[in-house]
């Protein structure tokens, strides 16, 4: 198994990104962390360096919807660490409203952040990896990508289906051209995070710790695709793909 020692994570100030940063730090990896909330990033950096003094942690402010800033920050973090082995495209939004109910502004923001900004991050990462002729691109999608979903999830699910297809397309090119750049798509199920804290009780919700642990395990294996945690989301993924839409929508 290839050890990727220099890892960039977007959306690292909270939730899954913050959890992955802690887990990779415990494995002794150097980290490049970026997000909009630099106060939380700086606090996380200090915590990680105190707990793991042998690692390097670089932090930068990043709004992924500022596309030129994405390229600039990725290049700066690469310089900070002396290279990048893995980029985890994790930043995203969970907002959405039913289509046609007058909240195009909310759905547009979700589409721009979850897909267009993810495209910018993939472009910036792959530019670095193509130059190096090596690297590992990780795209955090969602189990919502399996099918079209109703109500508040319609736009969100569509964006996640889009980023899954984007990652698969990049992987297809790397496979055909035999370029040694790995591409992994992660499809998390319901994992407790800051975003889900105020939501109604959700069946099959996994703790942040277990969710992050299974994500990192799949990333370290450099699986092409992983539904995490495997139980119940591997069988659920099959059902979501094959059940009639009216049942999936429920």
PDB file of C-alpha atoms in Angstrom:
ATOM      1  CA  UNK A   1       0.000   0.000   0.000  1.00  0.00           C
ATOM      2  CA  UNK A   2       1.370   3.421  -0.992  1.00  0.00           C
ATOM      3  CA  UNK A   3       1.858   5.757   1.962  1.00  0.00           C
ATOM      4  CA  UNK A   4       0.723   9.282   1.118  1.00  0.00           C
ATOM      5  CA  UNK A   5       2.496  11.445   3.666  1.00  0.00           C
ATOM      6  CA  UNK A   6       1.421  14.946   2.544  1.00  0.00           C
ATOM      7  CA  UNK A   7      -2.345  15.373   2.517  1.00  0.00           C
ATOM      8  CA  UNK A   8      -4.495  18.388   1.633  1.00  0.00           C
ATOM      9  CA  UNK A   9      -8.068  18.496   2.965  1.00  0.00           C
ATOM     10  CA  UNK A  10     -10.626  21.144   2.039  1.00  0.00           C
ATOM     11  CA  UNK A  11     -13.492  21.991   4.388  1.00  0.00           C
ATOM     12  CA  UNK A  12     -11.214  20.979   7.267  1.00  0.00           C
ATOM     13  CA  UNK A  13     -12.560  23.332   9.939  1.00  0.00           C
ATOM     14  CA  UNK A  14     -15.459  21.083  10.986  1.00  0.00           C
ATOM     15  CA  UNK A  15     -17.303  17.819  10.417  1.00  0.00           C
ATOM     16  CA  UNK A  16     -15.778  15.085   8.307  1.00  0.00           C
ATOM     17  CA  UNK A  17     -12.848  17.230   7.206  1.00  0.00           C
ATOM     18  CA  UNK A  18     -11.862  18.010  10.787  1.00  0.00           C
ATOM     19  CA  UNK A  19     -12.284  14.364  11.745  1.00  0.00           C
ATOM     20  CA  UNK A  20     -10.116  13.158   8.873  1.00  0.00           C
ATOM     21  CA  UNK A  21      -7.443  15.702   9.797  1.00  0.00           C
ATOM     22  CA  UNK A  22      -7.283  14.294  13.336  1.00  0.00           C
ATOM     23  CA  UNK A  23      -7.136  10.705  12.097  1.00  0.00           C
ATOM     24  CA  UNK A  24      -4.417  11.337   9.516  1.00  0.00           C
ATOM     25  CA  UNK A  25      -2.415  13.352  12.064  1.00  0.00           C
ATOM     26  CA  UNK A  26      -2.506  10.350  14.402  1.00  0.00           C
ATOM     27  CA  UNK A  27      -1.024   8.306  11.531  1.00  0.00           C
ATOM     28  CA  UNK A  28       1.892  10.746  11.355  1.00  0.00           C
ATOM     29  CA  UNK A  29       0.927  12.475   8.109  1.00  0.00           C
ATOM     30  CA  UNK A  30       1.752  16.085   7.238  1.00  0.00           C
ATOM     31  CA  UNK A  31      -1.386  18.105   6.608  1.00  0.00           C
ATOM     32  CA  UNK A  32      -2.445  21.052   4.467  1.00  0.00           C
ATOM     33  CA  UNK A  33      -5.796  22.244   5.810  1.00  0.00           C
ATOM     34  CA  UNK A  34      -8.031  24.881   4.280  1.00  0.00           C
ATOM     35  CA  UNK A  35     -11.487  26.319   4.956  1.00  0.00           C
ATOM     36  CA  UNK A  36     -13.188  29.677   5.363  1.00  0.00           C
ATOM     37  CA  UNK A  37     -13.094  29.656   9.185  1.00  0.00           C
ATOM     38  CA  UNK A  38      -9.430  30.295   9.861  1.00  0.00           C
ATOM     39  CA  UNK A  39      -9.944  30.677  13.627  1.00  0.00           C
ATOM     40  CA  UNK A  40     -11.106  27.065  13.826  1.00  0.00           C
ATOM     41  CA  UNK A  41      -8.343  25.932  11.467  1.00  0.00           C
ATOM     42  CA  UNK A  42      -5.697  27.611  13.606  1.00  0.00           C
ATOM     43  CA  UNK A  43      -7.111  26.039  16.772  1.00  0.00           C
ATOM     44  CA  UNK A  44      -7.106  22.641  15.066  1.00  0.00           C
ATOM     45  CA  UNK A  45      -3.514  23.150  13.919  1.00  0.00           C
ATOM     46  CA  UNK A  46      -2.378  23.937  17.468  1.00  0.00           C
ATOM     47  CA  UNK A  47      -4.238  20.904  18.819  1.00  0.00           C
ATOM     48  CA  UNK A  48      -2.710  18.547  16.242  1.00  0.00           C
ATOM     49  CA  UNK A  49       0.847  19.830  16.697  1.00  0.00           C
ATOM     50  CA  UNK A  50       0.549  19.505  20.483  1.00  0.00           C
ATOM     51  CA  UNK A  51      -0.698  15.927  20.180  1.00  0.00           C
ATOM     52  CA  UNK A  52       1.660  14.913  17.349  1.00  0.00           C
ATOM     53  CA  UNK A  53       4.782  17.133  17.481  1.00  0.00           C
ATOM     54  CA  UNK A  54       6.548  15.237  14.695  1.00  0.00           C
ATOM     55  CA  UNK A  55       4.156  16.337  11.933  1.00  0.00           C
ATOM     56  CA  UNK A  56       3.826  19.498   9.878  1.00  0.00           C
ATOM     57  CA  UNK A  57       0.450  21.261   9.628  1.00  0.00           C
ATOM     58  CA  UNK A  58      -0.085  24.201   7.289  1.00  0.00           C
ATOM     59  CA  UNK A  59      -3.392  26.105   7.202  1.00  0.00           C
ATOM     60  CA  UNK A  60      -4.803  28.604   4.696  1.00  0.00           C
ATOM     61  CA  UNK A  61      -8.053  30.475   4.306  1.00  0.00           C
ATOM     62  CA  UNK A  62     -10.078  29.229   1.336  1.00  0.00           C
ATOM     63  CA  UNK A  63     -13.499  29.974  -0.084  1.00  0.00           C
ATOM     64  CA  UNK A  64     -13.889  27.195  -2.657  1.00  0.00           C
ATOM     65  CA  UNK A  65     -16.308  29.359  -4.647  1.00  0.00           C
ATOM     66  CA  UNK A  66     -13.418  31.731  -5.386  1.00  0.00           C
ATOM     67  CA  UNK A  67     -12.016  29.529  -8.134  1.00  0.00           C
ATOM     68  CA  UNK A  68      -8.749  31.373  -8.700  1.00  0.00           C
ATOM     69  CA  UNK A  69      -8.144  31.273  -4.966  1.00  0.00           C
ATOM     70  CA  UNK A  70      -8.496  27.477  -5.099  1.00  0.00           C
ATOM     71  CA  UNK A  71      -5.569  27.250  -7.519  1.00  0.00           C
ATOM     72  CA  UNK A  72      -3.513  29.784  -5.562  1.00  0.00           C
ATOM     73  CA  UNK A  73      -4.091  28.120  -2.192  1.00  0.00           C
ATOM     74  CA  UNK A  74      -3.397  24.608  -3.488  1.00  0.00           C
ATOM     75  CA  UNK A  75      -0.102  25.807  -4.980  1.00  0.00           C
ATOM     76  CA  UNK A  76       0.801  27.635  -1.754  1.00  0.00           C
ATOM     77  CA  UNK A  77       0.052  24.588   0.395  1.00  0.00           C
ATOM     78  CA  UNK A  78       2.105  22.408  -1.940  1.00  0.00           C
ATOM     79  CA  UNK A  79       5.013  24.810  -1.415  1.00  0.00           C
ATOM     80  CA  UNK A  80       4.442  24.802   2.362  1.00  0.00           C
ATOM     81  CA  UNK A  81       4.734  21.005   2.565  1.00  0.00           C
ATOM     82  CA  UNK A  82       7.227  20.530  -0.241  1.00  0.00           C
ATOM     83  CA  UNK A  83       4.705  18.629  -2.360  1.00  0.00           C
ATOM     84  CA  UNK A  84       1.287  16.987  -2.124  1.00  0.00           C
ATOM     85  CA  UNK A  85       0.596  13.250  -2.253  1.00  0.00           C
ATOM     86  CA  UNK A  86      -3.155  13.297  -1.707  1.00  0.00           C
ATOM     87  CA  UNK A  87      -5.922  15.877  -2.089  1.00  0.00           C
ATOM     88  CA  UNK A  88      -9.298  15.275  -0.441  1.00  0.00           C
ATOM     89  CA  UNK A  89     -12.082  17.319  -2.060  1.00  0.00           C
ATOM     90  CA  UNK A  90     -14.396  17.531   0.909  1.00  0.00           C
ATOM     91  CA  UNK A  91     -15.861  21.062   1.190  1.00  0.00           C
ATOM     92  CA  UNK A  92     -19.587  21.222   0.496  1.00  0.00           C
ATOM     93  CA  UNK A  93     -23.078  22.338   1.500  1.00  0.00           C
ATOM     94  CA  UNK A  94     -26.140  20.380   2.562  1.00  0.00           C
ATOM     95  CA  UNK A  95     -28.757  23.056   1.891  1.00  0.00           C
ATOM     96  CA  UNK A  96     -31.640  22.760  -0.567  1.00  0.00           C
ATOM     97  CA  UNK A  97     -35.316  23.457  -1.198  1.00  0.00           C
ATOM     98  CA  UNK A  98     -37.924  21.738  -3.414  1.00  0.00           C
ATOM     99  CA  UNK A  99     -37.566  22.774  -7.043  1.00  0.00           C
ATOM    100  CA  UNK A 100     -40.001  25.502  -8.112  1.00  0.00           C
ATOM    101  CA  UNK A 101     -40.789  26.819  -4.635  1.00  0.00           C
ATOM    102  CA  UNK A 102     -39.060  30.165  -5.111  1.00  0.00           C
ATOM    103  CA  UNK A 103     -35.706  29.307  -3.535  1.00  0.00           C
ATOM    104  CA  UNK A 104     -33.517  29.087  -6.604  1.00  0.00           C
ATOM    105  CA  UNK A 105     -30.940  31.134  -4.679  1.00  0.00           C
ATOM    106  CA  UNK A 106     -30.462  28.340  -2.112  1.00  0.00           C
ATOM    107  CA  UNK A 107     -30.301  25.592  -4.731  1.00  0.00           C
ATOM    108  CA  UNK A 108     -27.886  27.593  -6.881  1.00  0.00           C
ATOM    109  CA  UNK A 109     -25.557  28.085  -3.918  1.00  0.00           C
ATOM    110  CA  UNK A 110     -25.561  24.352  -3.262  1.00  0.00           C
ATOM    111  CA  UNK A 111     -24.946  23.565  -6.949  1.00  0.00           C
ATOM    112  CA  UNK A 112     -22.088  26.045  -7.166  1.00  0.00           C
ATOM    113  CA  UNK A 113     -20.410  24.870  -3.963  1.00  0.00           C
ATOM    114  CA  UNK A 114     -20.916  21.119  -4.357  1.00  0.00           C
ATOM    115  CA  UNK A 115     -20.212  20.787  -8.068  1.00  0.00           C
ATOM    116  CA  UNK A 116     -18.590  23.825  -9.680  1.00  0.00           C
ATOM    117  CA  UNK A 117     -16.274  24.416  -6.717  1.00  0.00           C
ATOM    118  CA  UNK A 118     -15.486  20.687  -6.594  1.00  0.00           C
ATOM    119  CA  UNK A 119     -14.562  20.884 -10.280  1.00  0.00           C
ATOM    120  CA  UNK A 120     -12.166  23.749  -9.481  1.00  0.00           C
ATOM    121  CA  UNK A 121     -10.592  21.687  -6.673  1.00  0.00           C
ATOM    122  CA  UNK A 122     -10.195  18.653  -8.948  1.00  0.00           C
ATOM    123  CA  UNK A 123      -8.650  20.852 -11.645  1.00  0.00           C
ATOM    124  CA  UNK A 124      -6.156  22.369  -9.170  1.00  0.00           C
ATOM    125  CA  UNK A 125      -5.265  18.991  -7.668  1.00  0.00           C
ATOM    126  CA  UNK A 126      -4.892  17.228 -11.005  1.00  0.00           C
ATOM    127  CA  UNK A 127      -2.719  20.041 -12.352  1.00  0.00           C
ATOM    128  CA  UNK A 128      -0.296  19.349  -9.497  1.00  0.00           C
ATOM    129  CA  UNK A 129      -0.528  15.564  -9.876  1.00  0.00           C
ATOM    130  CA  UNK A 130      -0.048  15.629 -13.658  1.00  0.00           C
ATOM    131  CA  UNK A 131       3.087  17.709 -13.163  1.00  0.00           C
ATOM    132  CA  UNK A 132       4.345  15.229 -10.551  1.00  0.00           C
ATOM    133  CA  UNK A 133       3.036  12.207 -12.502  1.00  0.00           C
ATOM    134  CA  UNK A 134       1.762  10.779  -9.237  1.00  0.00           C
ATOM    135  CA  UNK A 135      -0.792  11.467  -6.530  1.00  0.00           C
ATOM    136  CA  UNK A 136      -4.145  10.452  -5.078  1.00  0.00           C
ATOM    137  CA  UNK A 137      -7.339  12.429  -5.711  1.00  0.00           C
ATOM    138  CA  UNK A 138     -10.180  11.733  -3.269  1.00  0.00           C
ATOM    139  CA  UNK A 139     -13.657  13.106  -3.926  1.00  0.00           C
ATOM    140  CA  UNK A 140     -16.190  13.001  -1.080  1.00  0.00           C
ATOM    141  CA  UNK A 141     -19.604  12.421  -2.648  1.00  0.00           C
ATOM    142  CA  UNK A 142     -22.655  10.985  -0.842  1.00  0.00           C
ATOM    143  CA  UNK A 143     -25.018   8.030  -0.851  1.00  0.00           C
ATOM    144  CA  UNK A 144     -27.499  10.591  -2.185  1.00  0.00           C
ATOM    145  CA  UNK A 145     -25.676  10.267  -5.513  1.00  0.00           C
ATOM    146  CA  UNK A 146     -27.215   6.839  -6.081  1.00  0.00           C
ATOM    147  CA  UNK A 147     -30.600   8.191  -7.288  1.00  0.00           C
ATOM    148  CA  UNK A 148     -32.620  11.350  -7.777  1.00  0.00           C
ATOM    149  CA  UNK A 149     -34.237  12.310  -4.478  1.00  0.00           C
ATOM    150  CA  UNK A 150     -37.258  14.483  -3.631  1.00  0.00           C
ATOM    151  CA  UNK A 151     -37.917  17.739  -1.785  1.00  0.00           C
ATOM    152  CA  UNK A 152     -34.924  19.396  -0.066  1.00  0.00           C
ATOM    153  CA  UNK A 153     -32.537  16.727  -1.345  1.00  0.00           C
ATOM    154  CA  UNK A 154     -33.175  17.150  -5.074  1.00  0.00           C
ATOM    155  CA  UNK A 155     -30.391  19.615  -5.848  1.00  0.00           C
ATOM    156  CA  UNK A 156     -28.008  18.132  -3.291  1.00  0.00           C
ATOM    157  CA  UNK A 157     -28.379  14.618  -4.734  1.00  0.00           C
ATOM    158  CA  UNK A 158     -27.888  15.938  -8.265  1.00  0.00           C
ATOM    159  CA  UNK A 159     -24.644  17.690  -7.296  1.00  0.00           C
ATOM    160  CA  UNK A 160     -23.313  14.577  -5.618  1.00  0.00           C
ATOM    161  CA  UNK A 161     -24.193  12.449  -8.646  1.00  0.00           C
ATOM    162  CA  UNK A 162     -22.278  15.016 -10.681  1.00  0.00           C
ATOM    163  CA  UNK A 163     -19.111  14.867  -8.569  1.00  0.00           C
ATOM    164  CA  UNK A 164     -19.228  11.060  -8.584  1.00  0.00           C
ATOM    165  CA  UNK A 165     -19.360  11.087 -12.390  1.00  0.00           C
ATOM    166  CA  UNK A 166     -16.586  13.701 -12.468  1.00  0.00           C
ATOM    167  CA  UNK A 167     -14.314  11.532 -10.343  1.00  0.00           C
ATOM    168  CA  UNK A 168     -15.126   8.455 -12.413  1.00  0.00           C
ATOM    169  CA  UNK A 169     -14.307  10.329 -15.618  1.00  0.00           C
ATOM    170  CA  UNK A 170     -10.921  11.387 -14.265  1.00  0.00           C
ATOM    171  CA  UNK A 171     -10.290   7.804 -13.115  1.00  0.00           C
ATOM    172  CA  UNK A 172     -11.222   6.515 -16.579  1.00  0.00           C
ATOM    173  CA  UNK A 173      -8.663   8.789 -18.201  1.00  0.00           C
ATOM    174  CA  UNK A 174      -5.934   7.812 -15.739  1.00  0.00           C
ATOM    175  CA  UNK A 175      -6.721   4.141 -16.397  1.00  0.00           C
ATOM    176  CA  UNK A 176      -6.737   4.423 -20.193  1.00  0.00           C
ATOM    177  CA  UNK A 177      -3.557   6.504 -20.281  1.00  0.00           C
ATOM    178  CA  UNK A 178      -1.909   4.379 -17.576  1.00  0.00           C
ATOM    179  CA  UNK A 179      -1.066   7.507 -15.624  1.00  0.00           C
ATOM    180  CA  UNK A 180      -0.073   6.612 -12.031  1.00  0.00           C
ATOM    181  CA  UNK A 181      -2.626   8.895 -10.363  1.00  0.00           C
ATOM    182  CA  UNK A 182      -5.199   7.143  -8.159  1.00  0.00           C
ATOM    183  CA  UNK A 183      -8.772   8.427  -7.896  1.00  0.00           C
ATOM    184  CA  UNK A 184     -11.141   7.452  -5.077  1.00  0.00           C
ATOM    185  CA  UNK A 185     -14.821   8.336  -4.693  1.00  0.00           C
ATOM    186  CA  UNK A 186     -16.222   8.157  -1.158  1.00  0.00           C
ATOM    187  CA  UNK A 187     -19.994   7.803  -0.687  1.00  0.00           C
ATOM    188  CA  UNK A 188     -20.749   8.442   2.997  1.00  0.00           C
ATOM    189  CA  UNK A 189     -24.109   7.463   4.410  1.00  0.00           C
ATOM    190  CA  UNK A 190     -25.648   9.257   7.389  1.00  0.00           C
ATOM    191  CA  UNK A 191     -22.727  10.374   9.569  1.00  0.00           C
ATOM    192  CA  UNK A 192     -23.212  12.690  12.542  1.00  0.00           C
ATOM    193  CA  UNK A 193     -21.579  16.097  11.931  1.00  0.00           C
ATOM    194  CA  UNK A 194     -22.179  19.748  12.805  1.00  0.00           C
ATOM    195  CA  UNK A 195     -24.533  19.955   9.818  1.00  0.00           C
ATOM    196  CA  UNK A 196     -26.746  17.130  11.084  1.00  0.00           C
ATOM    197  CA  UNK A 197     -26.754  18.190  14.749  1.00  0.00           C
ATOM    198  CA  UNK A 198     -29.991  20.162  14.484  1.00  0.00           C
ATOM    199  CA  UNK A 199     -31.795  17.697  12.234  1.00  0.00           C
ATOM    200  CA  UNK A 200     -34.532  15.353  13.319  1.00  0.00           C
ATOM    201  CA  UNK A 201     -33.442  11.893  14.445  1.00  0.00           C
ATOM    202  CA  UNK A 202     -32.267   9.980  11.389  1.00  0.00           C
ATOM    203  CA  UNK A 203     -32.335   6.173  11.150  1.00  0.00           C
ATOM    204  CA  UNK A 204     -28.997   4.482  10.375  1.00  0.00           C
ATOM    205  CA  UNK A 205     -27.010   7.483  11.648  1.00  0.00           C
ATOM    206  CA  UNK A 206     -23.364   6.622  12.368  1.00  0.00           C
ATOM    207  CA  UNK A 207     -21.199   8.438  14.899  1.00  0.00           C
ATOM    208  CA  UNK A 208     -18.623  10.890  13.606  1.00  0.00           C
ATOM    209  CA  UNK A 209     -15.793   8.719  14.947  1.00  0.00           C
ATOM    210  CA  UNK A 210     -16.952   5.541  13.221  1.00  0.00           C
ATOM    211  CA  UNK A 211     -17.832   7.373  10.025  1.00  0.00           C
ATOM    212  CA  UNK A 212     -14.449   9.091   9.776  1.00  0.00           C
ATOM    213  CA  UNK A 213     -12.614   5.871  10.659  1.00  0.00           C
ATOM    214  CA  UNK A 214     -14.289   3.983   7.804  1.00  0.00           C
ATOM    215  CA  UNK A 215     -13.669   6.848   5.381  1.00  0.00           C
ATOM    216  CA  UNK A 216      -9.968   7.007   6.216  1.00  0.00           C
ATOM    217  CA  UNK A 217      -9.668   3.234   5.921  1.00  0.00           C
ATOM    218  CA  UNK A 218     -11.153   3.329   2.405  1.00  0.00           C
ATOM    219  CA  UNK A 219      -8.940   6.279   1.452  1.00  0.00           C
ATOM    220  CA  UNK A 220      -5.821   4.530   2.715  1.00  0.00           C
ATOM    221  CA  UNK A 221      -6.717   1.425   0.675  1.00  0.00           C
ATOM    222  CA  UNK A 222      -7.123   3.751  -2.314  1.00  0.00           C
ATOM    223  CA  UNK A 223     -10.350   1.991  -3.273  1.00  0.00           C
ATOM    224  CA  UNK A 224     -11.818   3.236  -6.530  1.00  0.00           C
ATOM    225  CA  UNK A 225     -15.182   3.667  -4.790  1.00  0.00           C
ATOM    226  CA  UNK A 226     -16.434   3.059  -1.267  1.00  0.00           C
ATOM    227  CA  UNK A 227     -19.796   3.289   0.471  1.00  0.00           C
ATOM    228  CA  UNK A 228     -19.119   4.037   4.130  1.00  0.00           C
ATOM    229  CA  UNK A 229     -19.727   2.621   6.611  1.00  0.00           C
ATOM    230  CA  UNK A 230     -20.057  -0.613   4.607  1.00  0.00           C
ATOM    231  CA  UNK A 231     -22.987  -1.691   6.800  1.00  0.00           C
ATOM    232  CA  UNK A 232     -25.690  -0.789   6.016  1.00  0.00           C
ATOM    233  CA  UNK A 233     -24.671   1.336   3.022  1.00  0.00           C
ATOM    234  CA  UNK A 234     -23.329  -1.313   0.628  1.00  0.00           C
ATOM    235  CA  UNK A 235     -26.660  -3.193   0.581  1.00  0.00           C
ATOM    236  CA  UNK A 236     -28.556   0.104   0.764  1.00  0.00           C
ATOM    237  CA  UNK A 237     -26.642   1.305  -2.291  1.00  0.00           C
ATOM    238  CA  UNK A 238     -27.767  -1.769  -4.234  1.00  0.00           C
ATOM    239  CA  UNK A 239     -31.372  -1.213  -3.178  1.00  0.00           C
ATOM    240  CA  UNK A 240     -31.272   2.482  -4.027  1.00  0.00           C
ATOM    241  CA  UNK A 241     -29.994   1.671  -7.515  1.00  0.00           C
ATOM    242  CA  UNK A 242     -32.572  -1.032  -8.229  1.00  0.00           C
ATOM    243  CA  UNK A 243     -35.762  -0.345  -6.265  1.00  0.00           C
ATOM    244  CA  UNK A 244     -38.628   1.552  -7.938  1.00  0.00           C
ATOM    245  CA  UNK A 245     -38.209   5.302  -7.558  1.00  0.00           C
ATOM    246  CA  UNK A 246     -41.345   5.653  -5.399  1.00  0.00           C
ATOM    247  CA  UNK A 247     -39.747   3.373  -2.774  1.00  0.00           C
ATOM    248  CA  UNK A 248     -36.393   5.134  -2.925  1.00  0.00           C
ATOM    249  CA  UNK A 249     -38.134   8.485  -2.497  1.00  0.00           C
ATOM    250  CA  UNK A 250     -39.657   7.310   0.768  1.00  0.00           C
TER     251      UNK A 250
END
